[in-house]
CSV table of C-alpha atoms in Angstrom, one decimal:
chain,number,residue,atom,x,y,z
A,1388,MET,CA,87.1,-13.5,-18.0
A,1389,LEU,CA,83.4,-13.9,-19.1
A,1390,GLU,CA,82.1,-17.2,-19.8
A,1391,THR,CA,80.3,-18.0,-23.2
A,1392,ILE,CA,77.0,-19.0,-23.3
A,1393,PRO,CA,76.4,-22.1,-25.7
A,1394,GLU,CA,74.5,-21.4,-28.8
A,1395,THR,CA,72.4,-24.4,-27.9
A,1396,THR,CA,71.3,-23.2,-24.5
A,1397,LYS,CA,70.1,-19.6,-25.7
A,1398,PRO,CA,66.8,-20.8,-27.4
A,1399,ILE,CA,65.9,-22.7,-24.1
A,1400,LEU,CA,66.7,-19.5,-22.0
A,1401,LEU,CA,64.7,-17.4,-24.6
A,1402,ALA,CA,61.8,-19.9,-24.3
A,1403,HIS,CA,61.9,-19.7,-20.4
A,1404,LYS,CA,61.8,-16.2,-20.4
A,1405,SER,CA,58.9,-16.1,-22.6
A,1406,ILE,CA,56.7,-18.5,-20.6
A,1407,SER,CA,55.3,-15.9,-18.2
A,1408,PRO,CA,54.2,-13.2,-20.9
A,1409,MET,CA,52.5,-16.0,-22.8
A,1410,LEU,CA,50.7,-17.6,-19.9
A,1411,LEU,CA,49.2,-14.3,-18.7
A,1412,PRO,CA,46.7,-13.6,-21.4
A,1413,LEU,CA,45.7,-17.4,-21.1
A,1414,ALA,CA,45.0,-16.9,-17.5
A,1415,ARG,CA,43.3,-13.7,-18.0
A,1416,MET,CA,41.2,-15.5,-20.7
A,1417,ASN,CA,40.2,-18.2,-18.3
A,1418,SER,CA,39.3,-15.5,-15.5
A,1419,SER,CA,37.2,-13.8,-18.0
A,1420,ALA,CA,35.5,-17.0,-18.9
A,1421,PHE,CA,34.6,-17.8,-15.5
A,1422,SER,CA,33.3,-14.5,-14.7
A,1423,PHE,CA,31.1,-14.6,-17.9
A,1424,LEU,CA,29.7,-18.0,-16.8
A,1425,SER,CA,28.9,-16.9,-13.3
A,1426,ASP,CA,27.1,-13.7,-14.7
A,1427,PHE,CA,25.2,-15.8,-17.1
A,1428,VAL,CA,24.0,-18.1,-14.3
A,1429,LEU,CA,23.0,-15.1,-12.2
A,1430,VAL,CA,21.0,-13.7,-15.1
A,1431,LEU,CA,19.3,-17.2,-15.6
A,1432,LEU,CA,18.4,-17.4,-11.9
A,1433,LEU,CA,16.8,-13.9,-12.2
A,1434,PHE,CA,14.6,-14.6,-15.3
A,1435,ILE,CA,13.7,-18.5,-14.7
A,1436,GLN,CA,11.0,-19.1,-12.2
A,1437,VAL,CA,11.5,-22.0,-10.1
A,1438,PRO,CA,8.5,-24.2,-10.0
A,1439,SER,CA,6.8,-24.6,-6.9
A,1440,SER,CA,6.4,-28.0,-5.0
A,1441,SER,CA,3.8,-30.5,-6.1
A,1442,SER,CA,2.6,-31.1,-2.5
A,1443,ASN,CA,-0.2,-28.2,-3.0
A,1444,ASP,CA,-1.5,-30.5,-6.0
A,1445,ASP,CA,-1.5,-33.4,-4.0
A,1446,LEU,CA,-3.6,-31.6,-1.0
A,1447,PHE,CA,-5.9,-30.6,-3.9
A,1448,THR,CA,-6.4,-34.1,-4.9
A,1449,ALA,CA,-6.6,-35.5,-1.6
A,1450,CYS,CA,-9.1,-33.0,-0.3
A,1451,SER,CA,-11.3,-33.1,-3.4
A,1452,LYS,CA,-12.2,-36.7,-2.2
A,1453,LYS,CA,-15.1,-37.4,0.2
A,1454,PHE,CA,-14.7,-39.8,3.2
A,1455,GLU,CA,-17.0,-42.9,2.2
A,1456,CYS,CA,-18.0,-45.7,4.6
A,1457,GLY,CA,-21.4,-47.4,4.6
A,1458,HIS,CA,-23.9,-44.7,4.3
A,1459,ILE,CA,-21.6,-42.0,5.6
A,1460,SER,CA,-20.1,-39.4,2.9
A,1461,ALA,CA,-18.3,-36.5,4.3
A,1462,GLY,CA,-16.0,-33.5,3.0
A,1463,PHE,CA,-14.7,-30.7,4.9
A,1464,PRO,CA,-14.4,-30.1,7.9
A,1465,PHE,CA,-13.8,-33.9,8.4
A,1466,TRP,CA,-10.8,-35.9,7.3
A,1467,GLY,CA,-9.8,-39.6,7.3
A,1468,ASN,CA,-9.1,-42.5,5.1
A,1469,ASP,CA,-7.8,-41.0,1.9
A,1470,ARG,CA,-8.3,-37.4,3.0
A,1471,SER,CA,-5.2,-35.9,4.5
A,1472,PRO,CA,-5.1,-34.1,8.1
A,1473,ALA,CA,-4.8,-30.9,6.0
A,1474,CYS,CA,-8.2,-31.4,4.9
A,1475,GLY,CA,-10.1,-31.0,8.2
A,1476,VAL,CA,-10.3,-30.0,11.6
A,1477,PRO,CA,-7.9,-32.0,13.9
A,1478,GLU,CA,-10.9,-33.2,16.4
A,1479,LEU,CA,-13.0,-34.4,13.3
A,1480,GLU,CA,-11.0,-37.4,12.3
A,1481,LEU,CA,-13.4,-40.2,10.8
A,1482,ARG,CA,-12.4,-43.8,10.4
A,1483,CYS,CA,-13.9,-46.6,8.9
A,1484,GLU,CA,-14.2,-50.2,10.5
A,1485,ASN,CA,-16.2,-53.0,9.1
A,1486,ASN,CA,-18.0,-50.6,6.8
A,1487,ILE,CA,-19.1,-48.4,9.9
A,1488,ALA,CA,-17.9,-45.0,10.2
A,1489,LYS,CA,-16.4,-44.1,13.7
A,1490,MET,CA,-14.5,-41.3,15.4
A,1491,ASN,CA,-13.1,-40.6,18.8
A,1492,ILE,CA,-14.0,-37.4,20.7
A,1493,SER,CA,-12.2,-36.8,24.0
A,1494,GLN,CA,-10.9,-40.2,24.0
A,1495,VAL,CA,-14.3,-41.9,23.9
A,1496,ALA,CA,-15.2,-43.9,20.9
A,1497,TYR,CA,-18.4,-43.0,19.0
A,1498,ARG,CA,-20.4,-44.5,16.0
A,1499,VAL,CA,-21.2,-42.0,13.4
A,1500,LEU,CA,-24.9,-42.4,12.5
A,1501,GLU,CA,-25.6,-39.4,10.3
A,1502,ILE,CA,-23.8,-36.0,8.9
A,1503,ASN,CA,-25.7,-33.2,7.7
A,1504,GLN,CA,-23.1,-30.9,6.3
A,1505,ASP,CA,-25.6,-28.3,5.2
A,1506,ASP,CA,-26.7,-27.6,8.6
A,1507,GLY,CA,-23.4,-28.7,10.4
A,1508,ILE,CA,-25.1,-31.2,12.5
A,1509,LEU,CA,-23.4,-34.6,13.6
A,1510,ARG,CA,-25.3,-37.6,15.1
A,1511,ILE,CA,-23.3,-39.9,17.1
A,1512,ALA,CA,-23.8,-42.7,19.5
A,1513,ARG,CA,-21.2,-43.9,22.2
A,1514,GLU,CA,-19.8,-47.2,20.9
A,1515,ASP,CA,-19.7,-48.8,24.3
A,1516,TYR,CA,-23.6,-48.5,24.9
A,1517,MET,CA,-24.4,-50.0,21.3
A,1518,VAL,CA,-24.1,-53.5,22.9
A,1519,GLY,CA,-26.0,-52.6,26.2
A,1520,LEU,CA,-26.0,-50.6,29.5
A,1521,CYS,CA,-23.7,-52.7,31.6
A,1522,SER,CA,-20.5,-52.4,29.5
A,1523,PRO,CA,-19.4,-48.7,29.7
A,1524,GLN,CA,-16.2,-47.0,29.1
A,1525,PHE,CA,-16.1,-45.0,32.5
A,1526,MET,CA,-15.6,-41.7,30.8
A,1527,ASN,CA,-18.1,-39.0,30.4
A,1528,SER,CA,-19.2,-37.5,26.9
A,1529,THR,CA,-17.4,-34.2,27.0
A,1530,PHE,CA,-16.6,-32.1,23.9
A,1531,ASN,CA,-14.4,-29.1,23.0
A,1532,PRO,CA,-16.5,-26.1,23.1
A,1533,LYS,CA,-14.7,-24.6,20.4
A,1534,VAL,CA,-15.4,-27.3,17.9
A,1535,PHE,CA,-18.8,-28.7,19.3
A,1536,GLU,CA,-22.1,-27.3,20.7
A,1537,PHE,CA,-25.2,-29.1,21.8
A,1538,VAL,CA,-28.5,-28.5,19.8
A,1539,GLU,CA,-31.8,-27.8,21.6
A,1540,GLY,CA,-33.8,-30.7,22.7
A,1541,TYR,CA,-31.3,-32.8,24.6
A,1542,LYS,CA,-30.3,-32.8,28.2
A,1543,ASN,CA,-27.6,-34.7,30.4
A,1544,LEU,CA,-28.2,-37.9,32.1
A,1545,THR,CA,-25.8,-39.6,34.6
A,1546,PHE,CA,-25.5,-43.5,34.7
A,1547,ILE,CA,-24.3,-44.3,38.2
A,1548,TYR,CA,-22.6,-47.8,38.7
A,1549,GLY,CA,-21.2,-49.8,41.7
A,1550,CYS,CA,-23.9,-48.8,44.4
A,1551,LYS,CA,-24.4,-50.7,47.4
A,1552,ASP,CA,-28.1,-49.6,47.4
A,1553,ALA,CA,-30.2,-47.8,44.8
A,1554,PRO,CA,-33.6,-47.6,46.5
A,1555,PRO,CA,-36.3,-46.8,43.7
A,1556,THR,CA,-38.0,-44.6,46.4
A,1557,ILE,CA,-35.8,-41.8,46.0
A,1558,PRO,CA,-37.1,-39.1,43.6
A,1559,GLY,CA,-35.4,-38.9,40.2
A,1560,ARG,CA,-33.6,-42.0,40.3
A,1561,ILE,CA,-34.2,-45.0,37.9
A,1562,PRO,CA,-32.6,-48.0,39.2
A,1563,PHE,CA,-31.0,-51.0,37.4
A,1564,ILE,CA,-28.7,-53.9,38.0
A,1565,CYS,CA,-25.4,-54.5,36.3
A,1566,LYS,CA,-22.7,-56.9,36.9
A,1567,ILE,CA,-19.3,-55.3,36.0
A,1568,LYS,CA,-16.0,-56.8,36.7
A,1569,GLU,CA,-14.6,-53.5,37.4
A,1570,VAL,CA,-16.9,-52.7,40.3
A,1571,ASN,CA,-17.9,-54.8,43.3
A,1572,ASP,CA,-21.4,-53.7,43.8
A,1573,GLN,CA,-24.1,-54.4,41.1
A,1574,GLY,CA,-26.6,-51.6,41.8
A,1575,GLY,CA,-26.9,-48.8,39.7
A,1576,TYR,CA,-29.3,-45.9,38.6
A,1577,ILE,CA,-30.0,-43.1,36.2
A,1578,GLN,CA,-30.4,-39.5,37.4
A,1579,GLU,CA,-31.0,-36.2,35.5
A,1580,GLY,CA,-28.0,-33.8,35.3
A,1581,ASP,CA,-24.3,-34.1,36.0
A,1582,THR,CA,-24.2,-35.6,39.6
A,1583,GLY,CA,-21.1,-37.5,39.4
A,1584,PRO,CA,-20.9,-41.0,41.4
A,1585,GLY,CA,-21.5,-39.7,44.8
A,1586,GLU,CA,-21.3,-42.7,47.2
A,1587,CYS,CA,-21.1,-45.3,44.3
A,1588,ASN,CA,-18.1,-46.5,42.3
A,1589,ARG,CA,-18.2,-44.8,38.9
A,1590,SER,CA,-20.5,-42.7,36.7
A,1591,VAL,CA,-20.9,-41.9,33.1
A,1592,LEU,CA,-22.5,-38.5,31.6
A,1593,VAL,CA,-24.4,-39.0,28.4
A,1594,PRO,CA,-26.7,-36.6,26.6
A,1595,VAL,CA,-30.0,-38.0,25.5
A,1596,SER,CA,-33.2,-36.6,23.8
A,1597,LYS,CA,-35.8,-35.1,25.9
A,1598,THR,CA,-38.6,-36.4,23.7
A,1599,ASP,CA,-37.5,-39.8,23.4
A,1600,LEU,CA,-37.2,-40.6,27.1
A,1601,PRO,CA,-38.7,-44.0,28.0
A,1602,PRO,CA,-41.3,-44.6,30.9
A,1603,ILE,CA,-39.8,-45.2,34.3
A,1604,GLY,CA,-39.1,-48.9,34.8
A,1605,ILE,CA,-38.9,-49.8,30.9
A,1606,PHE,CA,-35.2,-51.0,31.0
A,1607,PRO,CA,-34.8,-52.0,27.5
A,1608,GLY,CA,-36.1,-48.5,26.5
A,1609,TRP,CA,-33.1,-46.8,28.0
A,1610,GLU,CA,-30.6,-49.1,26.0
A,1611,GLU,CA,-32.5,-48.2,22.8
A,1612,LEU,CA,-32.4,-44.5,23.7
A,1613,LEU,CA,-28.6,-44.6,23.9
A,1614,ARG,CA,-28.4,-46.5,20.8
A,1615,LYS,CA,-30.2,-43.8,18.8
A,1616,GLY,CA,-27.3,-41.4,19.9
A,1617,PHE,CA,-27.5,-37.5,20.1
A,1618,ASP,CA,-26.8,-34.5,17.9
A,1619,VAL,CA,-24.1,-32.0,18.3
A,1620,ARG,CA,-23.6,-28.9,16.1
A,1621,LEU,CA,-20.1,-28.1,14.6
A,1622,LYS,CA,-18.7,-24.6,15.5
A,1623,VAL,CA,-16.7,-24.5,12.3
A,1624,ASP,CA,-16.5,-21.6,10.1
A,1625,ARG,CA,-17.8,-23.1,6.7
A,1626,GLU,CA,-18.7,-19.7,5.5
A,1627,ALA,CA,-14.9,-19.2,4.8
A,1628,CYS,CA,-14.8,-22.1,2.4
A,1629,TRP,CA,-17.8,-21.2,0.3
A,1630,GLU,CA,-15.7,-18.8,-1.9
A,1631,CYS,CA,-13.2,-21.7,-2.3
A,1632,PHE,CA,-15.9,-24.2,-3.3
A,1633,THR,CA,-17.4,-21.8,-5.7
A,1634,THR,CA,-14.0,-21.4,-7.4
A,1635,SER,CA,-13.7,-25.2,-7.7
A,1636,GLY,CA,-10.9,-25.4,-5.0
A,1637,ALA,CA,-10.7,-27.8,-2.1
A,1638,CYS,CA,-11.1,-26.3,1.3
A,1639,GLY,CA,-8.8,-27.6,4.2
A,1640,ILE,CA,-6.9,-26.3,7.3
A,1641,ASP,CA,-3.4,-24.6,7.2
A,1642,CYS,CA,-1.5,-26.5,9.9
A,1643,ALA,CA,0.8,-23.6,10.7
A,1644,THR,CA,-2.0,-21.2,11.4
A,1645,ASN,CA,-5.0,-23.5,12.3
A,1646,GLN,CA,-7.1,-21.5,9.9
A,1647,THR,CA,-9.2,-22.3,6.5
A,1648,THR,CA,-7.4,-22.5,3.3
A,1649,CYS,CA,-8.0,-23.1,-0.2
A,1650,TYR,CA,-6.1,-25.8,-2.1
A,1651,CYS,CA,-6.2,-25.2,-5.9
A,1652,PRO,CA,-4.7,-27.1,-8.8
A,1653,ASN,CA,-1.2,-25.4,-9.9
A,1654,GLN,CA,-1.5,-22.6,-7.4
A,1655,SER,CA,0.3,-22.1,-4.2
A,1656,SER,CA,-1.8,-22.4,-0.9
A,1657,GLY,CA,-2.8,-19.8,1.4
A,1658,SER,CA,-5.4,-17.9,-0.3
A,1659,LYS,CA,-9.2,-18.1,0.3
A,1660,THR,CA,-10.1,-18.9,-3.2
A,1661,CYS,CA,-8.9,-20.1,-6.5
A,1662,ALA,CA,-7.8,-18.1,-9.6
A,1663,ILE,CA,-10.6,-18.2,-12.1
A,1664,LEU,CA,-9.1,-19.0,-15.5
A,1665,PRO,CA,-10.8,-17.7,-18.6
A,1666,ALA,CA,-13.1,-19.9,-20.3
A,1667,PRO,CA,-11.9,-21.3,-23.6
A,1668,ALA,CA,-13.1,-19.4,-26.8
A,1669,ALA,CA,-15.5,-21.2,-29.0
A,1670,PRO,CA,-14.1,-23.0,-32.0
A,1671,GLY,CA,-13.2,-20.2,-34.8
A,1672,LYS,CA,-13.6,-17.2,-32.3
A,1673,LYS,CA,-11.2,-15.4,-30.2
A,1674,SER,CA,-12.3,-12.8,-27.8
A,1675,ARG,CA,-10.5,-9.6,-27.5
A,1676,ASN,CA,-9.7,-10.2,-24.0
A,1677,SER,CA,-8.0,-13.6,-24.8
A,1678,ALA,CA,-6.0,-11.8,-27.8
A,1679,LEU,CA,-5.0,-8.9,-25.4
A,1680,GLU,CA,-3.8,-11.4,-22.8
A,1681,ILE,CA,-1.9,-13.3,-25.2
A,1682,GLY,CA,-0.3,-10.3,-26.6
A,1683,LEU,CA,0.5,-8.9,-23.0
A,1684,SER,CA,2.2,-12.5,-22.4
A,1685,SER,CA,3.9,-12.4,-25.5
A,1686,ALA,CA,5.2,-8.7,-24.9
A,1687,GLY,CA,6.2,-9.6,-21.4
A,1688,ALA,CA,8.2,-12.5,-22.6
A,1689,VAL,CA,9.9,-10.6,-25.4
A,1690,GLY,CA,10.7,-7.8,-22.9
A,1691,GLY,CA,12.1,-10.2,-20.4
A,1692,ALA,CA,14.4,-11.5,-23.1
A,1693,PHE,CA,15.5,-8.3,-24.3
A,1694,VAL,CA,16.4,-7.2,-20.7
A,1695,GLY,CA,18.1,-10.3,-20.2
A,1696,CYS,CA,20.2,-9.8,-23.3
A,1697,TRP,CA,20.9,-6.1,-22.6
A,1698,ILE,CA,22.4,-7.1,-19.4
A,1699,MET,CA,24.5,-9.9,-20.8
A,1700,ALA,CA,25.8,-7.6,-23.3
A,1701,PHE,CA,26.8,-5.0,-20.6
A,1702,ILE,CA,28.5,-7.4,-18.5
A,1703,GLN,CA,30.7,-8.6,-21.4
A,1704,ARG,CA,31.6,-5.1,-22.3
A,1705,ARG,CA,32.5,-4.3,-18.9
A,1706,ARG,CA,34.6,-7.6,-18.8
A,1707,ARG,CA,36.4,-6.8,-21.8
A,1708,LYS,CA,37.2,-3.2,-20.8
A,1709,ALA,CA,38.5,-4.3,-17.6
A,1710,ALA,CA,40.8,-7.0,-19.4
A,1711,VAL,CA,42.1,-4.5,-21.8
A,1712,GLU,CA,43.1,-2.2,-19.1
A,1713,LYS,CA,44.9,-4.7,-17.2
A,1714,THR,CA,46.9,-5.8,-20.3
A,1715,GLU,CA,47.9,-2.0,-21.0
A,1716,GLU,CA,49.2,-1.7,-17.4
A,1717,LEU,CA,51.4,-4.8,-17.6
A,1718,PRO,CA,55.1,-4.2,-18.6
A,1719,VAL,CA,55.9,-5.4,-22.1
A,1720,ALA,CA,58.5,-8.0,-22.1
A,1721,THR,CA,61.3,-7.2,-24.6
A,1722,PRO,CA,63.2,-9.8,-26.4
A,1723,PRO,CA,67.0,-9.7,-25.6
A,1724,SER,CA,69.0,-7.9,-28.2
A,1725,LYS,CA,71.3,-9.6,-30.5
A,1726,SER,CA,74.1,-7.0,-29.6
A,1727,LEU,CA,74.4,-8.3,-26.2
A,1728,ALA,CA,75.1,-11.7,-27.7
A,1729,THR,CA,77.6,-10.4,-30.2
A,1730,SER,CA,79.5,-8.2,-27.3
A,1731,THR,CA,79.6,-11.4,-25.3
A,1732,ASN,CA,81.1,-13.4,-28.1
A,1733,ARG,CA,83.8,-10.8,-28.9
A,1734,SER,CA,84.7,-10.5,-25.2
A,1735,SER,CA,85.2,-14.3,-25.1
A,1736,ASN,CA,88.0,-13.7,-27.6
A,1737,PHE,CA,90.3,-11.7,-25.5
């Protein structure tokens, strides 16, 4: 005997059977909306240019400044103070101490006396010899040949310290006496060339001017000679920066390649020059070139917008077509016939 289904439960069963067909179009709708959004974001990424980092503008600002200290003013290839390390050659760092420009070269401290950037000449004096001959830093004045070279008119002298005896009768030797804590013996002498300490304790090699050599035996003259310093020429390719300077750029050094580069406002680094912007037209006048450039820019913007809209329309049509095809492939849910319910009721009467 067949069991009769109560009339009150029929709507619940019918509603339960109809849940899945009702949710399928909603799920397809959500999937299509998600696909549309993902495609829209993709198109935006294709047509929107991501702004570059502002670090290049910061380097342009920093490298456009001059190093200023006392009477010394310097730009490329020097750096220091407000000038970033990317503004100059690593060996040419300047610092300002008590309004005096100084720098270190091969671990020796120098006072910067003059910078002639037009000729690439740097005049420096050893900081330890600015106070006299008897308080040296026992290190030779050596220079990286890739960055520095000596100019004509100079020669090397060796100042030798800590000798037991420095007889004045030896040709080419200029004796002196220094009491230095680091050495026991107080005798010393000056000799031409790079001779080293020999039998003595220490030595210091310093270049001096040939024309300014004091007479033999005039000890204060040698100290004055050391305070005058000496010239070195910078072996830096400044020609590579001329085009950068003439296009209102700031020359610097690319740390990755160790080559000169040009920093420009609102432009990426890595080039040798800055892009020359068109001069503003006179009031009331517009050049044909400016009008042409504006027209081309506008046409490019309109063309880009048109292509973007066309791509979006194409994607939407493709999504709609795919959704329709999926809907047609799904089986159609038919509602339960009334005859089934009627036959069931009749069978319950037997």
